[in-house]
Amino acid sequence: MCPFETWANPRIGGTVIDDDLDLDDARKRYHFALAPEDYERLPFYSALLHELEHDPLALELLARVRVEQRNPMLVLAALQLAALRGHPILGPIYDEARHGVLDDPEGAAKRVLEALHLAPELVRDELWRSTQTNEPGRSAVIQAVVADLASDAPRVNVVEVGTSAGINLYFDEFTVQDHDDGNPLTLVCEDVTPIDRSRPLPEVRTRVGIDPNPLLLTSEEDRRWLKACLWPEQRRRHDRFDAIVAAKPSWPTVTMLRGRAMERLNDAFELVDASSLTIIVNTWTAFYFTDDERARYFAEVSRRCAKGNVAWLSIESTMVRWPHVDLDEQDRHRAASQIVVTRSGGSAVRWGWCHAHGRWLEKTTGS
Ligand SMILES: C[S@@+](CC[C@H](N)C(=O)[O-])C[C@H]1O[C@@H](n2cnc3c(N)ncnc32)[C@H](O)[C@@H]1O
């Protein structure tokens, strides 16, 4: 079984001990939080997850999180948030990790645990939050799929469900290349199958984001949380985030609607230019829906697409199953994200696969 799926599945069982806390389940979630290839790339986070997995306090903290957010990344982000707020022990450790100069990752991980034991509220007080990682790398995938969905539409509206800070509403502002050119705003994506990147992107008329907790790049506290959700050892992601914050004032305006998907979809459609194709986009959002919400969302999106002038693009974990869309169980796809689309007037089909952060993209033949 894919390790990622193991921790990500809120329904996996374990030994339930007193107070209904499932500590076995929490242990597995920490244990499988990283993909195997990440263990080498992220020595500090690997060591820290190892410590958390074996620490009763850390197990309890995770086990108490509401099920849809019971994700080790939330605990890791809470710790990094404390560091970014200037915690005297955590601040220097995370700073060194972000700058690639942390000499002793195992020792640092142990010191983080000591700090957590001295002040568990550093994490406990932040567990009301949601993992809101806003990953711009997904815009490399959005560009390719939107160009395809809008091949006959010169103008589109984009409604992004689960928009976080709305960064991917600017998917057309990024340059996509297959190599790092040193510009933090360049997205590096390997097209595993041929993708016509020369195809012009449609003009975006309206950009609307929906989120229960929309974050503002102009808010210092929101920026801190967004940074806390980025893995400290991935310097390029931090640099890119800073570059986006600097570039944002010159980018077009977006409208952010506060609320859950099904509460605000109608309002979003009130705002779009009805003469242009509207593309509903969700990337790593439906993963956090309840089963009922996911079913209602799919029905609503399908209904709108069937009426015409609306298309749908979904990029989600393989944990998210959509009706009538078969899942390819090939090993190499299990830790990937699946891309599902509905063309205007059509029904849902798999378009392809991509890396969860948009590092590679593969189009399914005939999609
Ligand atoms: C992991 S983040 C992904 C953000 C963005 N889509 C991306 O790919 O960068 C998930 C986002 O979904 C939002 N979310 C969670 N439940 C939601 C719901 N029921 N309706 C709309 N958004 C939701 C969260 O607040 C969070 O900002």
Short mmCIF file of C-alpha atoms and ligand atoms in Angstrom, two decimals:
data_model
loop_
_atom_site.label_atom_id
_atom_site.label_comp_id
_atom_site.label_asym_id
_atom_site.label_seq_id
_atom_site.Cartn_x
_atom_site.Cartn_y
_atom_site.Cartn_z
CA MET A 1 0.00 0.00 0.00
CA CYS A 2 1.18 3.50 -0.73
CA PRO A 3 2.52 5.07 2.46
CA PHE A 4 0.84 8.35 1.71
CA GLU A 5 -2.55 6.70 1.52
CA THR A 6 -1.95 5.06 4.85
CA TRP A 7 -1.72 8.24 6.84
CA ALA A 8 -4.13 10.13 4.66
CA ASN A 9 -7.02 7.78 5.18
CA PRO A 10 -9.02 8.91 8.20
CA ARG A 11 -10.76 5.57 8.37
CA ILE A 12 -7.79 3.29 8.96
CA GLY A 13 -8.01 1.44 12.21
CA GLY A 14 -5.64 0.89 15.08
CA THR A 15 -5.81 0.22 18.75
CA VAL A 16 -8.25 2.62 20.29
CA ILE A 17 -7.18 3.35 23.83
CA ASP A 18 -8.84 5.29 26.61
CA ASP A 19 -10.60 8.53 25.84
CA ASP A 20 -11.24 7.21 22.33
CA LEU A 21 -7.86 8.46 21.17
CA ASP A 22 -6.46 6.28 18.43
CA LEU A 23 -2.73 6.60 19.07
CA ASP A 24 -1.83 3.76 16.68
CA ASP A 25 -3.52 5.64 13.93
CA ALA A 26 -1.59 8.82 14.84
CA ARG A 27 1.67 6.85 14.87
CA LYS A 28 1.00 5.53 11.37
CA ARG A 29 0.16 8.97 10.11
CA TYR A 30 3.52 10.31 11.33
CA HIS A 31 5.34 7.25 10.07
CA PHE A 32 3.99 7.48 6.53
CA ALA A 33 3.78 11.25 6.24
CA LEU A 34 6.59 11.53 3.70
CA ALA A 35 6.95 9.73 0.41
CA PRO A 36 10.01 7.41 0.36
CA GLU A 37 11.98 9.74 -1.93
CA ASP A 38 11.47 12.61 0.53
CA TYR A 39 13.43 10.91 3.32
CA GLU A 40 16.73 11.70 1.61
CA ARG A 41 15.70 15.13 0.39
CA LEU A 42 14.38 16.24 3.79
CA PRO A 43 16.69 14.94 6.52
CA PHE A 44 15.40 17.37 9.16
CA TYR A 45 11.70 16.67 8.54
CA SER A 46 12.46 12.92 8.34
CA ALA A 47 14.21 13.04 11.72
CA LEU A 48 11.47 15.19 13.21
CA LEU A 49 8.70 12.87 12.04
CA HIS A 50 10.65 9.96 13.51
CA GLU A 51 10.75 11.76 16.89
CA LEU A 52 7.07 12.68 16.70
CA GLU A 53 6.08 9.13 15.86
CA HIS A 54 7.69 7.86 19.06
CA ASP A 55 6.55 10.61 21.38
CA PRO A 56 3.34 10.13 23.44
CA LEU A 57 2.61 13.86 23.60
CA ALA A 58 2.97 14.27 19.83
CA LEU A 59 0.73 11.24 19.28
CA GLU A 60 -1.91 12.68 21.55
CA LEU A 61 -1.79 16.09 19.89
CA LEU A 62 -2.37 14.59 16.45
CA ALA A 63 -5.00 12.12 17.63
CA ARG A 64 -7.06 15.00 19.04
CA VAL A 65 -7.26 16.87 15.73
CA ARG A 66 -10.66 16.72 13.95
CA VAL A 67 -10.57 13.83 11.54
CA GLU A 68 -10.56 15.76 8.25
CA GLN A 69 -7.44 17.66 9.35
CA ARG A 70 -5.69 14.85 11.23
CA ASN A 71 -2.60 15.30 9.15
CA PRO A 72 0.98 15.35 10.50
CA MET A 73 1.61 18.34 8.24
CA LEU A 74 -0.67 20.38 10.50
CA VAL A 75 1.56 19.62 13.52
CA LEU A 76 4.71 20.32 11.49
CA ALA A 77 3.24 23.61 10.28
CA ALA A 78 2.29 24.63 13.83
CA LEU A 79 5.88 24.04 14.96
CA GLN A 80 7.27 26.04 12.07
CA LEU A 81 4.76 28.81 12.81
CA ALA A 82 6.22 29.11 16.31
CA ALA A 83 9.69 29.30 14.74
CA LEU A 84 8.60 32.02 12.33
CA ARG A 85 7.13 33.94 15.26
CA GLY A 86 10.62 34.03 16.76
CA HIS A 87 10.62 31.17 19.29
CA PRO A 88 14.12 31.24 20.85
CA ILE A 89 14.86 27.52 20.29
CA LEU A 90 12.78 26.78 17.20
CA GLY A 91 13.53 30.04 15.35
CA PRO A 92 17.26 29.40 14.76
CA ILE A 93 16.74 25.69 13.97
CA TYR A 94 14.16 26.34 11.25
CA ASP A 95 16.13 29.27 9.95
CA GLU A 96 19.16 27.03 9.44
CA ALA A 97 16.95 24.36 7.82
CA ARG A 98 15.52 26.94 5.39
CA HIS A 99 19.02 28.10 4.49
CA GLY A 100 20.38 24.57 4.05
CA VAL A 101 22.95 24.94 6.85
CA LEU A 102 21.49 22.67 9.51
CA ASP A 103 24.45 20.41 10.42
CA ASP A 104 22.81 17.89 12.71
CA PRO A 105 19.18 17.18 11.67
CA GLU A 106 18.71 14.40 14.26
CA GLY A 107 19.98 16.61 17.10
CA ALA A 108 17.83 19.48 15.88
CA ALA A 109 14.74 17.23 15.77
CA LYS A 110 15.37 16.21 19.39
CA ARG A 111 15.65 19.87 20.43
CA VAL A 112 12.33 20.62 18.69
CA LEU A 113 10.71 17.84 20.73
CA GLU A 114 12.19 19.28 23.94
CA ALA A 115 10.71 22.67 23.06
CA LEU A 116 7.35 21.04 22.40
CA HIS A 117 7.42 19.35 25.81
CA LEU A 118 8.25 22.61 27.52
CA ALA A 119 5.30 24.32 25.83
CA PRO A 120 2.78 21.93 24.20
CA GLU A 121 0.47 24.89 23.62
CA LEU A 122 2.79 25.96 20.78
CA VAL A 123 1.10 23.23 18.78
CA ARG A 124 -2.11 22.66 20.72
CA ASP A 125 -3.29 26.26 20.29
CA GLU A 126 -2.87 26.08 16.50
CA LEU A 127 -4.67 22.83 15.81
CA TRP A 128 -7.92 24.65 14.99
CA ARG A 129 -6.21 25.65 11.73
CA SER A 130 -6.28 23.79 8.41
CA THR A 131 -3.40 22.76 6.23
CA GLN A 132 -3.62 25.55 3.68
CA THR A 133 -0.50 24.99 1.62
CA ASN A 134 -1.00 27.08 -1.50
CA GLU A 135 1.22 25.35 -4.04
CA PRO A 136 1.98 27.46 -7.14
CA GLY A 137 3.63 24.47 -8.85
CA ARG A 138 0.10 23.24 -9.58
CA SER A 139 -0.31 26.21 -11.93
CA ALA A 140 1.99 24.41 -14.39
CA VAL A 141 -0.64 21.68 -14.59
CA ILE A 142 -3.57 24.09 -14.57
CA GLN A 143 -2.06 25.96 -17.55
CA ALA A 144 -1.82 22.81 -19.65
CA VAL A 145 -5.31 21.55 -18.83
CA VAL A 146 -7.03 24.94 -19.12
CA ALA A 147 -5.43 25.46 -22.56
CA ASP A 148 -6.94 22.13 -23.58
CA LEU A 149 -10.39 22.68 -22.03
CA ALA A 150 -10.58 26.14 -23.58
CA SER A 151 -9.25 25.19 -27.01
CA ASP A 152 -12.37 26.75 -28.59
CA ALA A 153 -12.84 29.49 -25.99
CA PRO A 154 -10.76 32.67 -26.26
CA ARG A 155 -12.00 33.89 -22.87
CA VAL A 156 -12.61 32.07 -19.59
CA ASN A 157 -13.62 32.68 -16.00
CA VAL A 158 -11.91 30.67 -13.29
CA VAL A 159 -13.71 29.69 -10.09
CA GLU A 160 -11.26 28.04 -7.72
CA VAL A 161 -12.75 26.02 -4.88
CA GLY A 162 -10.40 25.80 -1.87
CA THR A 163 -8.33 28.72 -3.08
CA SER A 164 -6.31 29.30 0.14
CA ALA A 165 -4.53 32.60 -0.71
CA GLY A 166 -5.64 32.48 -4.35
CA ILE A 167 -2.16 31.97 -5.81
CA ASN A 168 -3.33 29.48 -8.44
CA LEU A 169 -6.00 31.93 -9.61
CA TYR A 170 -2.93 33.54 -11.24
CA PHE A 171 -1.96 30.35 -13.04
CA ASP A 172 -1.42 32.32 -16.25
CA GLU A 173 1.13 34.67 -14.65
CA PHE A 174 3.81 31.99 -14.35
CA THR A 175 6.35 30.83 -16.90
CA VAL A 176 6.63 27.04 -17.12
CA GLN A 177 9.89 25.37 -18.13
CA ASP A 178 11.51 21.96 -17.87
CA HIS A 179 14.54 23.38 -16.05
CA ASP A 180 15.32 25.83 -13.29
CA ASP A 181 16.41 29.15 -14.80
CA GLY A 182 17.06 30.78 -11.43
CA ASN A 183 13.90 32.91 -11.58
CA PRO A 184 11.79 32.00 -8.53
CA LEU A 185 8.60 32.66 -10.51
CA THR A 186 9.47 30.03 -13.11
CA LEU A 187 7.61 26.78 -12.53
CA VAL A 188 9.68 23.72 -13.34
CA CYS A 189 7.57 20.91 -14.76
CA GLU A 190 8.66 17.86 -16.71
CA ASP A 191 6.09 16.91 -19.32
CA VAL A 192 6.29 13.12 -19.29
CA THR A 193 4.02 12.90 -22.34
CA PRO A 194 4.04 15.59 -25.06
CA ILE A 195 2.14 18.70 -23.92
CA ASP A 196 1.77 21.58 -26.35
CA ARG A 197 2.99 24.44 -24.17
CA SER A 198 3.00 26.80 -27.15
CA ARG A 199 -0.80 26.75 -27.23
CA PRO A 200 -1.96 30.24 -26.15
CA LEU A 201 -3.75 30.50 -22.85
CA PRO A 202 -7.22 32.03 -22.96
CA GLU A 203 -7.81 35.50 -21.60
CA VAL A 204 -9.05 35.23 -18.01
CA ARG A 205 -12.06 37.52 -17.54
CA THR A 206 -12.97 36.79 -13.92
CA ARG A 207 -11.08 35.08 -11.12
CA VAL A 208 -13.10 33.96 -8.10
CA GLY A 209 -11.82 31.93 -5.16
CA ILE A 210 -13.89 30.12 -2.53
CA ASP A 211 -12.46 29.05 0.83
CA PRO A 212 -13.79 28.66 4.39
CA ASN A 213 -10.70 30.60 5.48
CA PRO A 214 -9.37 32.71 2.61
CA LEU A 215 -5.85 33.95 3.32
CA LEU A 216 -4.53 37.34 2.29
CA LEU A 217 -1.02 37.79 0.95
CA THR A 218 -1.21 41.33 2.33
CA SER A 219 -1.68 40.05 5.90
CA GLU A 220 1.51 39.36 7.84
CA GLU A 221 -0.13 36.68 9.97
CA ASP A 222 -1.62 34.91 6.90
CA ARG A 223 1.73 35.01 5.09
CA ARG A 224 3.34 33.45 8.15
CA TRP A 225 0.85 30.57 8.15
CA LEU A 226 1.34 30.01 4.41
CA LYS A 227 5.12 29.89 4.95
CA ALA A 228 4.68 27.58 7.94
CA CYS A 229 2.90 25.13 5.64
CA LEU A 230 5.94 24.99 3.31
CA TRP A 231 8.58 22.44 4.19
CA PRO A 232 11.58 24.33 5.59
CA GLU A 233 14.16 22.34 3.67
CA GLN A 234 12.63 23.36 0.34
CA ARG A 235 14.31 26.70 -0.06
CA ARG A 236 13.05 27.22 -3.61
CA ARG A 237 9.42 27.08 -2.47
CA HIS A 238 10.10 29.73 0.18
CA ASP A 239 11.90 31.95 -2.35
CA ARG A 240 9.04 31.53 -4.79
CA PHE A 241 6.49 32.43 -2.16
CA ASP A 242 8.42 35.63 -1.35
CA ALA A 243 8.63 36.47 -5.07
CA ILE A 244 4.87 35.96 -5.46
CA VAL A 245 4.15 38.28 -2.53
CA ALA A 246 6.36 40.91 -4.21
CA ALA A 247 4.76 40.43 -7.66
CA LYS A 248 1.13 40.21 -6.53
CA PRO A 249 0.35 43.98 -6.51
CA SER A 250 0.89 44.08 -10.29
CA TRP A 251 -1.34 41.05 -10.97
CA PRO A 252 -5.08 41.30 -11.80
CA THR A 253 -7.67 41.47 -9.07
CA VAL A 254 -9.42 38.40 -7.76
CA THR A 255 -12.57 38.02 -5.68
CA MET A 256 -12.38 35.81 -2.62
CA LEU A 257 -15.57 34.34 -1.16
CA ARG A 258 -15.53 33.00 2.37
CA GLY A 259 -17.37 29.70 2.86
CA ARG A 260 -17.46 26.06 1.93
CA ALA A 261 -17.70 24.93 -1.66
CA MET A 262 -21.39 24.17 -1.69
CA GLU A 263 -22.28 27.33 0.22
CA ARG A 264 -20.65 29.73 -2.24
CA LEU A 265 -20.68 28.16 -5.70
CA ASN A 266 -23.91 29.94 -6.69
CA ASP A 267 -22.48 33.27 -5.49
CA ALA A 268 -19.34 32.69 -7.53
CA PHE A 269 -21.41 32.11 -10.67
CA GLU A 270 -23.20 35.41 -10.05
CA LEU A 271 -19.83 37.14 -10.49
CA VAL A 272 -18.57 35.57 -13.71
CA ASP A 273 -18.91 36.82 -17.26
CA ALA A 274 -21.73 34.56 -18.52
CA SER A 275 -20.62 34.82 -22.15
CA SER A 276 -17.25 33.17 -21.40
CA LEU A 277 -16.48 29.56 -20.54
CA THR A 278 -16.32 29.14 -16.76
CA ILE A 279 -13.84 26.59 -15.46
CA ILE A 280 -14.36 25.31 -11.93
CA VAL A 281 -11.02 24.24 -10.45
CA ASN A 282 -10.24 22.30 -7.30
CA THR A 283 -6.69 21.27 -6.43
CA TRP A 284 -6.08 19.31 -3.22
CA THR A 285 -9.38 20.55 -1.80
CA ALA A 286 -11.96 17.80 -2.30
CA PHE A 287 -9.58 15.66 -0.26
CA TYR A 288 -10.81 17.66 2.77
CA PHE A 289 -14.52 17.37 1.94
CA THR A 290 -16.81 15.03 3.82
CA ASP A 291 -18.12 12.12 1.70
CA ASP A 292 -21.52 13.77 1.53
CA GLU A 293 -20.04 17.13 0.51
CA ARG A 294 -17.95 15.47 -2.18
CA ALA A 295 -20.96 13.67 -3.63
CA ARG A 296 -23.05 16.85 -3.66
CA TYR A 297 -20.19 18.85 -5.16
CA PHE A 298 -19.67 16.33 -7.94
CA ALA A 299 -23.40 16.30 -8.73
CA GLU A 300 -23.54 20.09 -8.81
CA VAL A 301 -20.43 20.49 -10.95
CA SER A 302 -21.67 17.79 -13.35
CA ARG A 303 -25.06 19.50 -13.61
CA ARG A 304 -23.44 22.83 -14.46
CA CYS A 305 -21.11 21.27 -17.03
CA ALA A 306 -24.01 19.41 -18.68
CA LYS A 307 -25.89 22.70 -19.15
CA GLY A 308 -22.95 24.02 -21.17
CA ASN A 309 -20.37 26.82 -21.08
CA VAL A 310 -18.92 25.34 -17.89
CA ALA A 311 -15.99 22.90 -17.54
CA TRP A 312 -14.35 21.29 -14.52
CA LEU A 313 -10.75 20.58 -13.61
CA SER A 314 -9.93 18.51 -10.55
CA ILE A 315 -6.42 17.71 -9.32
CA GLU A 316 -6.62 15.58 -6.20
CA SER A 317 -4.99 12.72 -4.36
CA THR A 318 -5.83 9.20 -5.47
CA MET A 319 -7.73 8.99 -2.16
CA VAL A 320 -10.43 11.10 -3.80
CA ARG A 321 -12.59 8.86 -5.93
CA TRP A 322 -15.03 10.42 -8.38
CA PRO A 323 -18.03 8.48 -9.71
CA HIS A 324 -17.48 6.77 -13.09
CA VAL A 325 -13.77 7.60 -13.20
CA ASP A 326 -11.70 4.43 -12.98
CA LEU A 327 -8.51 4.60 -11.02
CA ASP A 328 -5.36 3.24 -12.55
CA GLU A 329 -3.60 1.30 -9.81
CA GLN A 330 -0.16 1.34 -11.41
CA ASP A 331 2.49 1.77 -8.77
CA ARG A 332 3.93 4.92 -10.24
CA HIS A 333 0.58 6.66 -10.04
CA ARG A 334 -0.32 5.80 -6.49
CA ALA A 335 1.57 8.69 -4.87
CA ALA A 336 0.64 11.00 -7.75
CA SER A 337 -2.34 13.30 -8.12
CA GLN A 338 -5.06 12.40 -10.55
CA ILE A 339 -6.37 14.94 -13.01
CA VAL A 340 -10.06 14.60 -13.83
CA VAL A 341 -11.95 16.92 -16.17
CA THR A 342 -15.43 17.45 -17.47
CA ARG A 343 -15.62 19.31 -20.75
CA SER A 344 -18.53 21.63 -21.37
CA GLY A 345 -21.54 19.42 -22.18
CA GLY A 346 -19.57 16.25 -21.35
CA SER A 347 -19.05 13.90 -18.44
CA ALA A 348 -16.11 13.34 -16.08
CA VAL A 349 -13.03 11.59 -17.50
CA ARG A 350 -9.47 11.18 -16.36
CA TRP A 351 -7.20 13.64 -18.18
CA GLY A 352 -3.93 12.44 -16.71
CA TRP A 353 -1.61 12.41 -13.73
CA CYS A 354 0.80 14.80 -12.11
CA HIS A 355 3.15 15.21 -9.19
CA ALA A 356 1.33 16.63 -6.17
CA HIS A 357 3.36 19.85 -6.46
CA GLY A 358 3.30 19.92 -10.28
CA ARG A 359 6.87 18.71 -10.80
CA TRP A 360 5.77 16.46 -13.66
CA LEU A 361 2.70 16.02 -15.84
CA GLU A 362 1.43 13.07 -17.85
CA LYS A 363 -1.56 13.15 -20.18
CA THR A 364 -3.59 9.99 -20.59
CA THR A 365 -3.80 8.92 -24.22
CA GLY A 366 -7.10 9.95 -25.78
CA SER A 367 -8.32 11.99 -22.79
C1 LIG B 1 -4.30 21.96 0.92
S1 LIG B 1 -5.10 23.48 0.64
C2 LIG B 1 -4.95 23.62 -1.14
C3 LIG B 1 -5.02 25.05 -1.59
C4 LIG B 1 -4.96 25.24 -3.11
N1 LIG B 1 -6.10 24.64 -3.75
C5 LIG B 1 -3.68 24.70 -3.68
O1 LIG B 1 -3.71 23.63 -4.33
O2 LIG B 1 -2.65 25.33 -3.54
C6 LIG B 1 -6.81 23.07 0.84
C7 LIG B 1 -7.71 24.30 0.88
O3 LIG B 1 -9.06 23.84 0.82
C8 LIG B 1 -9.82 24.62 1.71
N2 LIG B 1 -11.04 23.86 2.04
C9 LIG B 1 -11.18 22.86 2.96
N3 LIG B 1 -12.46 22.45 2.99
C10 LIG B 1 -13.13 23.18 2.07
C11 LIG B 1 -14.49 23.21 1.64
N4 LIG B 1 -15.40 22.42 2.18
N5 LIG B 1 -14.84 24.07 0.67
C12 LIG B 1 -13.92 24.90 0.12
N6 LIG B 1 -12.62 24.90 0.49
C13 LIG B 1 -12.23 24.06 1.45
C14 LIG B 1 -8.89 24.85 2.88
O4 LIG B 1 -9.28 25.95 3.67
C15 LIG B 1 -7.56 25.08 2.18
O5 LIG B 1 -7.33 26.44 1.91
#
